[in-house]
Coordinates of C-alpha atoms in Angstrom, one line a residue:
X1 CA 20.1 11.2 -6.9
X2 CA 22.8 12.2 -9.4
X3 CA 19.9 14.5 -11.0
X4 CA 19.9 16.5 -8.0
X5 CA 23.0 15.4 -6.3
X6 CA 26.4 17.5 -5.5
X7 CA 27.5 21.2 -3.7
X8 CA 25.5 23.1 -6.0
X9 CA 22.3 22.3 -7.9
X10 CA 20.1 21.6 -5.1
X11 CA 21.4 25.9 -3.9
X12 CA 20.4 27.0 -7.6
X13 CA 17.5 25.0 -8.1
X14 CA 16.2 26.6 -4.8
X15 CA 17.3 30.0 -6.2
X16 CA 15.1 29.4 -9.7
X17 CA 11.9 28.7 -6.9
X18 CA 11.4 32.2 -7.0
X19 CA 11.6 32.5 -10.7
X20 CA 13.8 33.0 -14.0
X21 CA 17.1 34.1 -13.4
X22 CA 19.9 35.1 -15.6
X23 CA 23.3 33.5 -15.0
X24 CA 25.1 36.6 -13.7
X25 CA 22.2 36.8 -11.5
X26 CA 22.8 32.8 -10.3
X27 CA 26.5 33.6 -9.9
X28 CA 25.9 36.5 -7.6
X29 CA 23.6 34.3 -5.4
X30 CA 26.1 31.6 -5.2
X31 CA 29.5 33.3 -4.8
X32 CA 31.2 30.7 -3.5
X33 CA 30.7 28.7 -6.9
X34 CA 33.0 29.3 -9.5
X35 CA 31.5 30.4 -13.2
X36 CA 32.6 27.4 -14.1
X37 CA 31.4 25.1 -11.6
X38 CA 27.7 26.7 -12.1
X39 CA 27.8 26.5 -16.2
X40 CA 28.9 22.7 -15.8
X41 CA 25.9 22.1 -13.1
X42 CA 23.5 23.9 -15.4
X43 CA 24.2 22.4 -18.3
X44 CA 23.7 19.1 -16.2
X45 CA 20.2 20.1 -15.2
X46 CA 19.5 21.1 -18.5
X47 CA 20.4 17.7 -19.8
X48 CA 18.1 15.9 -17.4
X49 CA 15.1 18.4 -18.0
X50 CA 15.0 19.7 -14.9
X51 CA 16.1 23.5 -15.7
X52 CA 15.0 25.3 -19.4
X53 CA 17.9 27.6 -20.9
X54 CA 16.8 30.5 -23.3
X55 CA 19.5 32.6 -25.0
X56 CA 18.9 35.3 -26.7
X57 CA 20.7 36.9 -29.3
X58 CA 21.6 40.0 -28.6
X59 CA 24.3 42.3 -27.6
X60 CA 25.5 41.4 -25.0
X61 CA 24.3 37.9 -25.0
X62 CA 21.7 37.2 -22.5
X63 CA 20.9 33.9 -21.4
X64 CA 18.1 32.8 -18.7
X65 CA 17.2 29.8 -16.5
X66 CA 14.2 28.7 -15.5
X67 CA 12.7 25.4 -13.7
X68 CA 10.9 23.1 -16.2
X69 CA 7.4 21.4 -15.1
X70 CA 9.4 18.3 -14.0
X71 CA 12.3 20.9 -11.9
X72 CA 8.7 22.5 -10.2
X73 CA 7.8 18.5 -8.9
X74 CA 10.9 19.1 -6.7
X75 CA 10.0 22.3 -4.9
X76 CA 8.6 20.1 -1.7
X77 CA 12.1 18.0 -1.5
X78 CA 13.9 21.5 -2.2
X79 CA 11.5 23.4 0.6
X80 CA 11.8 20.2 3.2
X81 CA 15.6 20.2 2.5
X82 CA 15.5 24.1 3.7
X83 CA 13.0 23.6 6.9
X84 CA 15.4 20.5 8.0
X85 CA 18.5 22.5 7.4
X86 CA 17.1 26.0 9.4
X87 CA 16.0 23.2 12.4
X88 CA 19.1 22.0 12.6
X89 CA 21.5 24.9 12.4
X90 CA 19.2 26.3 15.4
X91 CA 19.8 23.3 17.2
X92 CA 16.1 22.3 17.4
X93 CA 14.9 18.3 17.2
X94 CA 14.3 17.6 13.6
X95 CA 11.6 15.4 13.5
X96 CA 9.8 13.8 10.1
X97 CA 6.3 16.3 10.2
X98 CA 8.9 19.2 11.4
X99 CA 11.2 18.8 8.9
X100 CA 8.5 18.8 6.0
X101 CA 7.3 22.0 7.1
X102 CA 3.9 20.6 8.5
X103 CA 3.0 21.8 11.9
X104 CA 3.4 19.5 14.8

């Protein structure tokens, strides 16, 4: 659980779903999150191989993030984790085949 665990690397792992990002781009999508607070939690996901980190050298420095094979397994977790949350902020039963996404 501590792979995936605290505030914010389950919200930017289910930002890189939708592809590479660069950091700026991660820190607009995640403004509550300090600069900080996301650099510490990507370096984290870096270290456990979930998340791949490619800087380039250049002026300015660019640097991207992008989900590794193993950060892809957890795109069902990440997408049940969004269908639960939506049922329950809509005040709907959340139920185990809802929650995953299946149909009833």
């Amino acid at each position: 659980m501590s792979v995936i665990g605290g505030v914010w690397k389950p919200v930017i792992l289910f930002h890189l779903l939708g592809g590479t990002l660069r950091f700026n781009a991660l820190c607009r999508l995640t403004p509550a999150a300090t600069p900080r607070m996301m650099t510490l939690q990507l370096r984290e996901l870096e270290r456990d191989g979930i998340v791949s980190r490619t800087v380039y050298a250049q002026v300015p420095p660019r640097v991207e993030y992008t989900l590794t094979p193993l950060g892809r397994t957890l795109e069902p977790l990440l997408l049940g984790m969004r269908a639960w949350g939506d049922q329950f902020r809509a005040g709907q039963p959340v139920t185990p085949s809802t929650a995953s996404g299946e149909p009833n």
